[in-house]
């Protein structure tokens, strides 16, 4: 349980370039969910997902957008899907006799509901980053 | 003995019945304000909200007995109020078997908008009484510190004979907000 708590679930992301090729943007990326500033040029669509929450996924989305040369991300959708995952769990128990105690190992299956959240958006170049 | 066992089961059932958590997460995308103490407006995904200022993206995850719409929206509301928002916009809830996840935009709707929630009860010290500022010109977005202060010094629209009412600018506690106004009806 401690090991599970200490292990951060991985975050994965992907992108599709839809505009002209550009160098990676090294500065900050502005994130909005409501509107796109006038004059913004779309450079791609981006997505990040994982068994985690938005506070890890949105920064990953911004990072992925920066690799496309974007300095602005419009978050278009956030959705969470749930599924039941069954996996084997090993356990140990005492066996043998009182005079000859032994430790035995057994395996049982355990079902857990896991949530995968996905954030999708569009990457733009705005203002000074316009080339 | 039976009584003790029964009491134990009642305790366990009571614990199970109340066993649930709601955790919230935020990504600040705008300018948070002081805590909001009024009723929040809730605009679900797919509906058209009134004009608003974006403050943050929120997520609430409910587990066990909190894995439902009510607890998730309540979690979103608490997080939004803490950031000074008076509305949740684009609220969407995904439901699982034992968990539920909701997302929303934490937003500020100008208090003068007809669809804005009822005025907030002040969470902190009581605001100064409303006053006018006849000698000050103000600009939309300029800093101000007196909540509910009103100003007409930007003058009536060019085609208006009289100043509009409500006033064309008000202080929301942090900055001047100057929504679009229309001329008052001409006097009979």
Tab-separated table of C-alpha atoms in Angstrom:
chain	number	residue	atom	x	y	z
A	1	UNK	CA	0.000	0.000	0.000
A	2	UNK	CA	2.853	2.334	0.867
A	3	UNK	CA	4.595	1.355	-2.333
A	4	UNK	CA	1.437	2.045	-4.328
A	5	UNK	CA	1.034	5.448	-2.689
A	6	UNK	CA	4.588	6.441	-3.459
A	7	UNK	CA	4.339	5.454	-7.106
A	8	UNK	CA	3.007	8.212	-9.320
A	9	UNK	CA	0.954	6.884	-12.217
A	10	UNK	CA	2.497	7.724	-15.578
A	11	UNK	CA	1.140	10.506	-17.757
A	12	UNK	CA	1.211	10.061	-21.498
A	13	UNK	CA	0.641	12.632	-24.181
A	14	UNK	CA	0.546	12.955	-27.931
A	15	UNK	CA	0.201	15.639	-30.567
A	16	UNK	CA	-0.688	16.110	-34.199
A	17	UNK	CA	0.820	18.985	-36.138
A	18	UNK	CA	-1.789	20.877	-38.111
A	19	UNK	CA	0.107	24.073	-38.929
A	20	UNK	CA	3.508	25.070	-40.267
A	21	UNK	CA	6.548	23.484	-38.660
A	22	UNK	CA	8.021	25.544	-35.841
A	23	UNK	CA	10.812	25.343	-33.319
A	24	UNK	CA	10.091	24.304	-29.760
A	25	UNK	CA	8.877	27.164	-27.591
A	26	UNK	CA	11.065	27.587	-24.521
A	27	UNK	CA	8.966	30.079	-22.582
A	28	UNK	CA	5.747	29.828	-20.677
A	29	UNK	CA	2.530	28.539	-22.201
A	30	UNK	CA	-0.770	30.225	-21.403
A	31	UNK	CA	-3.657	27.838	-20.769
A	32	UNK	CA	-7.307	28.805	-21.203
A	33	UNK	CA	-10.494	26.814	-21.489
A	34	UNK	CA	-12.908	29.473	-22.637
A	35	UNK	CA	-11.530	31.347	-25.610
A	36	UNK	CA	-8.691	31.852	-28.054
A	37	UNK	CA	-7.109	35.311	-28.428
A	38	UNK	CA	-7.611	37.127	-31.717
A	39	UNK	CA	-4.893	36.477	-34.245
A	40	UNK	CA	-3.857	33.130	-32.765
A	41	UNK	CA	-2.561	30.612	-35.287
A	42	UNK	CA	-3.260	26.958	-34.630
A	43	UNK	CA	-0.179	24.762	-34.865
A	44	UNK	CA	-1.572	21.461	-33.668
A	45	UNK	CA	-3.883	19.403	-31.497
A	46	UNK	CA	-2.633	17.926	-28.252
A	47	UNK	CA	-3.771	15.324	-25.752
A	48	UNK	CA	-2.625	14.095	-22.353
A	49	UNK	CA	-4.023	11.203	-20.345
A	50	UNK	CA	-3.312	9.084	-17.339
A	51	UNK	CA	-4.730	7.577	-14.179
A	52	UNK	CA	-4.357	10.932	-12.492
A	53	UNK	CA	-5.978	14.341	-12.287
A	54	UNK	CA	-5.921	17.650	-14.132
A	55	UNK	CA	-3.190	19.205	-12.027
A	56	UNK	CA	-0.745	16.783	-13.637
A	57	UNK	CA	-2.391	16.447	-17.036
A	58	UNK	CA	-2.754	20.122	-17.966
A	59	UNK	CA	0.953	20.925	-17.412
A	60	UNK	CA	1.792	17.920	-19.581
A	61	UNK	CA	-0.595	19.257	-22.241
A	62	UNK	CA	1.150	22.636	-22.136
A	63	UNK	CA	4.548	20.985	-22.335
A	64	UNK	CA	3.479	18.979	-25.369
A	65	UNK	CA	2.125	22.132	-27.014
A	66	UNK	CA	5.419	23.950	-26.401
A	67	UNK	CA	7.207	21.209	-28.324
A	68	UNK	CA	5.078	22.172	-31.317
A	69	UNK	CA	6.204	25.782	-30.932
A	70	UNK	CA	2.980	26.925	-29.265
A	71	UNK	CA	2.704	29.477	-26.496
A	72	UNK	CA	-1.038	29.109	-25.932
A	73	UNK	CA	-3.293	26.103	-25.336
A	74	UNK	CA	-7.059	26.064	-25.520
A	75	UNK	CA	-8.401	23.141	-23.464
A	76	UNK	CA	-11.356	21.777	-25.418
A	77	UNK	CA	-12.403	18.720	-23.434
A	78	UNK	CA	-11.705	16.821	-20.222
A	79	UNK	CA	-13.254	13.400	-19.821
A	80	UNK	CA	-12.808	10.507	-17.447
A	81	UNK	CA	-13.455	6.853	-18.252
A	82	UNK	CA	-13.814	4.165	-15.634
A	83	UNK	CA	-13.006	0.494	-15.988
A	84	UNK	CA	-12.737	-2.472	-13.678
A	85	UNK	CA	-9.293	-4.041	-13.762
A	86	UNK	CA	-8.736	-7.504	-12.324
A	87	UNK	CA	-5.259	-8.470	-11.284
A	88	UNK	CA	-3.649	-11.244	-9.225
A	89	UNK	CA	-2.584	-10.461	-5.682
A	90	UNK	CA	-0.278	-12.752	-3.745
A	91	UNK	CA	-0.596	-13.201	-0.026
A	92	UNK	CA	1.211	-15.192	2.654
A	93	UNK	CA	-0.172	-17.244	5.459
A	94	UNK	CA	1.079	-19.570	8.156
A	95	UNK	CA	0.809	-23.224	7.413
A	96	UNK	CA	2.423	-26.401	8.524
A	97	UNK	CA	2.149	-27.716	12.050
A	98	UNK	CA	2.847	-26.262	15.445
A	99	UNK	CA	6.048	-28.220	15.717
A	100	UNK	CA	6.999	-27.498	12.137
A	101	UNK	CA	5.564	-24.079	11.165
A	102	UNK	CA	5.824	-22.969	7.564
A	103	UNK	CA	4.987	-19.899	5.541
A	104	UNK	CA	2.851	-20.508	2.478
A	105	UNK	CA	2.022	-18.183	-0.408
A	106	UNK	CA	-1.320	-18.008	-2.150
A	107	UNK	CA	-2.753	-15.981	-5.027
A	108	UNK	CA	-6.175	-14.457	-5.408
A	109	UNK	CA	-7.676	-12.041	-7.911
A	110	UNK	CA	-8.631	-8.529	-6.944
A	111	UNK	CA	-10.808	-6.075	-8.879
A	112	UNK	CA	-10.243	-2.325	-8.754
A	113	UNK	CA	-12.034	0.470	-10.505
A	114	UNK	CA	-9.545	2.761	-12.180
A	115	UNK	CA	-10.198	6.151	-13.703
A	116	UNK	CA	-8.351	7.423	-16.736
A	117	UNK	CA	-8.677	11.138	-17.379
A	118	UNK	CA	-7.945	12.593	-20.789
A	119	UNK	CA	-7.451	16.264	-21.627
A	120	UNK	CA	-7.552	17.396	-25.242
A	121	UNK	CA	-6.909	20.809	-26.682
A	122	UNK	CA	-5.506	22.898	-29.473
A	123	UNK	CA	-2.071	24.496	-29.538
A	124	UNK	CA	-1.644	28.032	-30.860
A	125	UNK	CA	1.003	30.628	-31.463
A	126	UNK	CA	-0.018	34.044	-30.234
A	127	UNK	CA	1.550	37.480	-30.389
A	128	UNK	CA	5.323	37.722	-30.070
A	129	UNK	CA	5.797	34.031	-30.822
A	130	UNK	CA	4.190	34.579	-34.230
A	131	UNK	CA	6.740	34.000	-36.938
B	1	UNK	CA	-22.913	-10.675	23.763
B	2	UNK	CA	-25.520	-10.504	21.024
B	3	UNK	CA	-26.109	-6.891	21.927
B	4	UNK	CA	-22.415	-6.101	21.619
B	5	UNK	CA	-22.177	-7.873	18.260
B	6	UNK	CA	-25.266	-6.037	17.023
B	7	UNK	CA	-23.840	-2.732	18.196
B	8	UNK	CA	-20.618	-3.541	16.401
B	9	UNK	CA	-22.449	-4.198	13.147
B	10	UNK	CA	-24.393	-0.953	13.503
B	11	UNK	CA	-21.114	0.897	13.928
B	12	UNK	CA	-19.659	-0.773	10.875
B	13	UNK	CA	-22.779	-0.053	8.821
B	14	UNK	CA	-22.801	3.561	9.977
B	15	UNK	CA	-19.149	3.852	9.027
B	16	UNK	CA	-19.750	2.285	5.616
B	17	UNK	CA	-22.788	4.485	5.035
B	18	UNK	CA	-20.752	7.609	5.738
B	19	UNK	CA	-17.591	6.339	4.085
B	20	UNK	CA	-16.866	8.571	1.161
B	21	UNK	CA	-14.438	11.242	0.120
B	22	UNK	CA	-14.389	14.092	-2.364
B	23	UNK	CA	-11.027	15.389	-3.469
B	24	UNK	CA	-10.612	18.485	-5.596
B	25	UNK	CA	-7.954	19.686	-7.985
B	26	UNK	CA	-7.386	22.974	-9.739
B	27	UNK	CA	-5.373	24.557	-12.509
B	28	UNK	CA	-5.433	28.337	-12.227
B	29	UNK	CA	-5.761	29.942	-15.654
B	30	UNK	CA	-6.881	33.453	-14.666
B	31	UNK	CA	-6.852	35.772	-11.701
B	32	UNK	CA	-8.250	34.275	-8.472
B	33	UNK	CA	-9.901	36.610	-5.995
B	34	UNK	CA	-10.873	36.538	-2.357
B	35	UNK	CA	-13.218	33.838	-1.121
B	36	UNK	CA	-16.800	34.191	-2.359
B	37	UNK	CA	-19.584	33.660	0.150
B	38	UNK	CA	-22.706	33.757	-1.980
B	39	UNK	CA	-24.676	31.236	-3.967
B	40	UNK	CA	-22.851	29.964	-7.034
B	41	UNK	CA	-24.512	29.752	-10.425
B	42	UNK	CA	-24.102	26.344	-12.101
B	43	UNK	CA	-24.140	26.096	-15.895
B	44	UNK	CA	-23.938	22.521	-17.128
B	45	UNK	CA	-22.012	21.384	-20.200
B	46	UNK	CA	-23.986	22.109	-23.363
B	47	UNK	CA	-25.725	25.183	-22.058
B	48	UNK	CA	-24.853	28.753	-22.971
B	49	UNK	CA	-23.515	30.671	-19.968
B	50	UNK	CA	-23.594	34.471	-19.773
B	51	UNK	CA	-20.329	36.333	-20.427
B	52	UNK	CA	-17.766	35.437	-17.782
B	53	UNK	CA	-14.132	35.793	-16.773
B	54	UNK	CA	-12.230	32.510	-16.608
B	55	UNK	CA	-10.352	31.906	-13.357
B	56	UNK	CA	-9.445	28.204	-13.210
B	57	UNK	CA	-10.140	24.695	-14.427
B	58	UNK	CA	-11.468	22.496	-11.638
B	59	UNK	CA	-11.871	18.770	-11.054
B	60	UNK	CA	-13.604	16.972	-8.204
B	61	UNK	CA	-13.403	13.220	-7.694
B	62	UNK	CA	-15.891	11.513	-5.410
B	63	UNK	CA	-15.373	8.006	-4.062
B	64	UNK	CA	-17.673	5.470	-2.377
B	65	UNK	CA	-20.759	7.249	-1.012
B	66	UNK	CA	-19.515	10.510	-2.545
B	67	UNK	CA	-19.444	9.045	-6.054
B	68	UNK	CA	-22.459	10.952	-7.312
B	69	UNK	CA	-23.448	14.183	-9.010
B	70	UNK	CA	-24.405	15.981	-5.800
B	71	UNK	CA	-21.120	15.433	-3.979
B	72	UNK	CA	-18.991	16.135	-7.049
B	73	UNK	CA	-20.792	19.406	-7.842
B	74	UNK	CA	-20.579	20.384	-4.177
B	75	UNK	CA	-16.823	19.775	-4.284
B	76	UNK	CA	-16.529	21.918	-7.410
B	77	UNK	CA	-18.557	24.665	-5.740
B	78	UNK	CA	-16.353	24.755	-2.654
B	79	UNK	CA	-13.199	24.938	-4.745
B	80	UNK	CA	-14.706	27.671	-6.928
B	81	UNK	CA	-15.827	29.757	-3.958
B	82	UNK	CA	-12.328	29.553	-2.480
B	83	UNK	CA	-10.956	31.060	-5.692
B	84	UNK	CA	-13.466	33.908	-5.669
B	85	UNK	CA	-15.673	32.573	-8.458
B	86	UNK	CA	-19.424	33.120	-8.474
B	87	UNK	CA	-20.203	30.534	-11.140
B	88	UNK	CA	-19.346	27.096	-12.430
B	89	UNK	CA	-19.409	26.889	-16.217
B	90	UNK	CA	-19.316	23.878	-18.535
B	91	UNK	CA	-19.935	21.451	-15.658
B	92	UNK	CA	-19.517	17.841	-16.728
B	93	UNK	CA	-19.646	14.705	-14.582
B	94	UNK	CA	-18.392	11.258	-15.593
B	95	UNK	CA	-19.870	8.487	-13.464
B	96	UNK	CA	-18.241	5.188	-12.583
B	97	UNK	CA	-19.400	2.353	-10.333
B	98	UNK	CA	-17.657	3.489	-7.183
B	99	UNK	CA	-16.135	6.766	-8.311
B	100	UNK	CA	-17.279	9.891	-10.115
B	101	UNK	CA	-15.266	12.693	-11.669
B	102	UNK	CA	-16.519	16.161	-12.468
B	103	UNK	CA	-14.858	19.071	-14.219
B	104	UNK	CA	-15.868	22.699	-14.597
B	105	UNK	CA	-14.602	26.161	-15.267
B	106	UNK	CA	-14.369	28.411	-12.243
B	107	UNK	CA	-15.775	31.701	-13.550
B	108	UNK	CA	-16.768	35.197	-12.511
B	109	UNK	CA	-19.969	36.579	-13.984
B	110	UNK	CA	-20.294	40.367	-13.614
B	111	UNK	CA	-22.706	40.975	-10.713
B	112	UNK	CA	-24.761	43.337	-12.863
B	113	UNK	CA	-25.550	40.654	-15.427
B	114	UNK	CA	-29.167	39.458	-15.247
B	115	UNK	CA	-28.006	35.820	-15.016
B	116	UNK	CA	-25.460	36.484	-12.279
B	117	UNK	CA	-26.149	34.677	-8.983
B	118	UNK	CA	-27.599	36.664	-6.094
B	119	UNK	CA	-25.224	39.108	-4.492
B	120	UNK	CA	-22.751	37.474	-2.154
B	121	UNK	CA	-22.850	37.898	1.566
B	122	UNK	CA	-19.443	39.327	2.394
B	123	UNK	CA	-17.084	36.632	3.641
B	124	UNK	CA	-14.685	39.063	5.274
B	125	UNK	CA	-15.151	42.428	6.969
B	126	UNK	CA	-18.223	44.370	5.832
B	127	UNK	CA	-17.568	46.503	2.762
B	128	UNK	CA	-17.622	50.243	2.842
B	129	UNK	CA	-20.964	51.752	1.929
B	130	UNK	CA	-21.424	52.434	-1.774
B	131	UNK	CA	-20.175	55.749	-2.855
B	132	UNK	CA	-19.754	57.664	-6.039
B	133	UNK	CA	-16.469	58.945	-7.346
B	134	UNK	CA	-17.374	62.180	-9.141
B	135	UNK	CA	-13.832	63.366	-9.605
B	136	UNK	CA	-12.187	60.170	-10.767
B	137	UNK	CA	-12.065	58.754	-14.204
B	138	UNK	CA	-11.804	54.973	-14.158
B	139	UNK	CA	-10.891	52.398	-16.719
B	140	UNK	CA	-12.159	48.881	-17.089
B	141	UNK	CA	-9.706	46.616	-15.259
B	142	UNK	CA	-8.035	49.363	-13.225
B	143	UNK	CA	-7.305	48.376	-9.631
B	144	UNK	CA	-9.739	49.371	-6.904
B	145	UNK	CA	-10.172	48.337	-3.288
B	146	UNK	CA	-13.649	49.324	-2.164
B	147	UNK	CA	-16.213	46.650	-2.988
B	148	UNK	CA	-19.492	47.974	-4.417
B	149	UNK	CA	-18.051	51.397	-5.093
B	150	UNK	CA	-19.808	52.802	-8.139
B	151	UNK	CA	-18.752	55.353	-10.666
B	152	UNK	CA	-20.478	57.321	-13.368
B	153	UNK	CA	-17.597	59.564	-14.284
B	154	UNK	CA	-16.910	57.793	-17.513
B	155	UNK	CA	-20.083	59.622	-18.467
B	156	UNK	CA	-23.185	58.620	-20.313
B	157	UNK	CA	-22.838	57.051	-23.756
B	158	UNK	CA	-22.640	59.750	-26.446
B	159	UNK	CA	-26.196	59.170	-27.500
B	160	UNK	CA	-27.583	59.324	-23.949
B	161	UNK	CA	-29.108	62.435	-22.469
B	162	UNK	CA	-28.687	61.180	-18.914
B	163	UNK	CA	-26.257	58.895	-17.083
B	164	UNK	CA	-27.255	55.258	-17.317
B	165	UNK	CA	-28.496	53.349	-14.343
B	166	UNK	CA	-27.080	51.123	-12.916
B	167	UNK	CA	-23.772	52.958	-13.039
B	168	UNK	CA	-21.476	52.211	-15.901
B	169	UNK	CA	-18.631	51.045	-13.673
B	170	UNK	CA	-18.458	49.297	-10.338
B	171	UNK	CA	-15.681	47.982	-8.106
B	172	UNK	CA	-15.813	44.212	-7.599
B	173	UNK	CA	-13.295	44.445	-4.764
B	174	UNK	CA	-10.226	44.077	-6.969
B	175	UNK	CA	-10.763	46.010	-10.151
B	176	UNK	CA	-13.152	48.293	-11.925
B	177	UNK	CA	-15.688	46.497	-14.068
B	178	UNK	CA	-17.324	48.573	-16.745
B	179	UNK	CA	-19.959	46.488	-18.507
B	180	UNK	CA	-21.797	47.710	-21.565
B	181	UNK	CA	-24.671	49.986	-20.700
B	182	UNK	CA	-27.696	51.333	-22.494
B	183	UNK	CA	-29.429	54.640	-22.255
B	184	UNK	CA	-32.167	54.983	-19.657
B	185	UNK	CA	-35.634	55.367	-21.130
B	186	UNK	CA	-36.453	58.991	-21.942
B	187	UNK	CA	-38.557	60.810	-19.368
B	188	UNK	CA	-42.233	61.171	-20.227
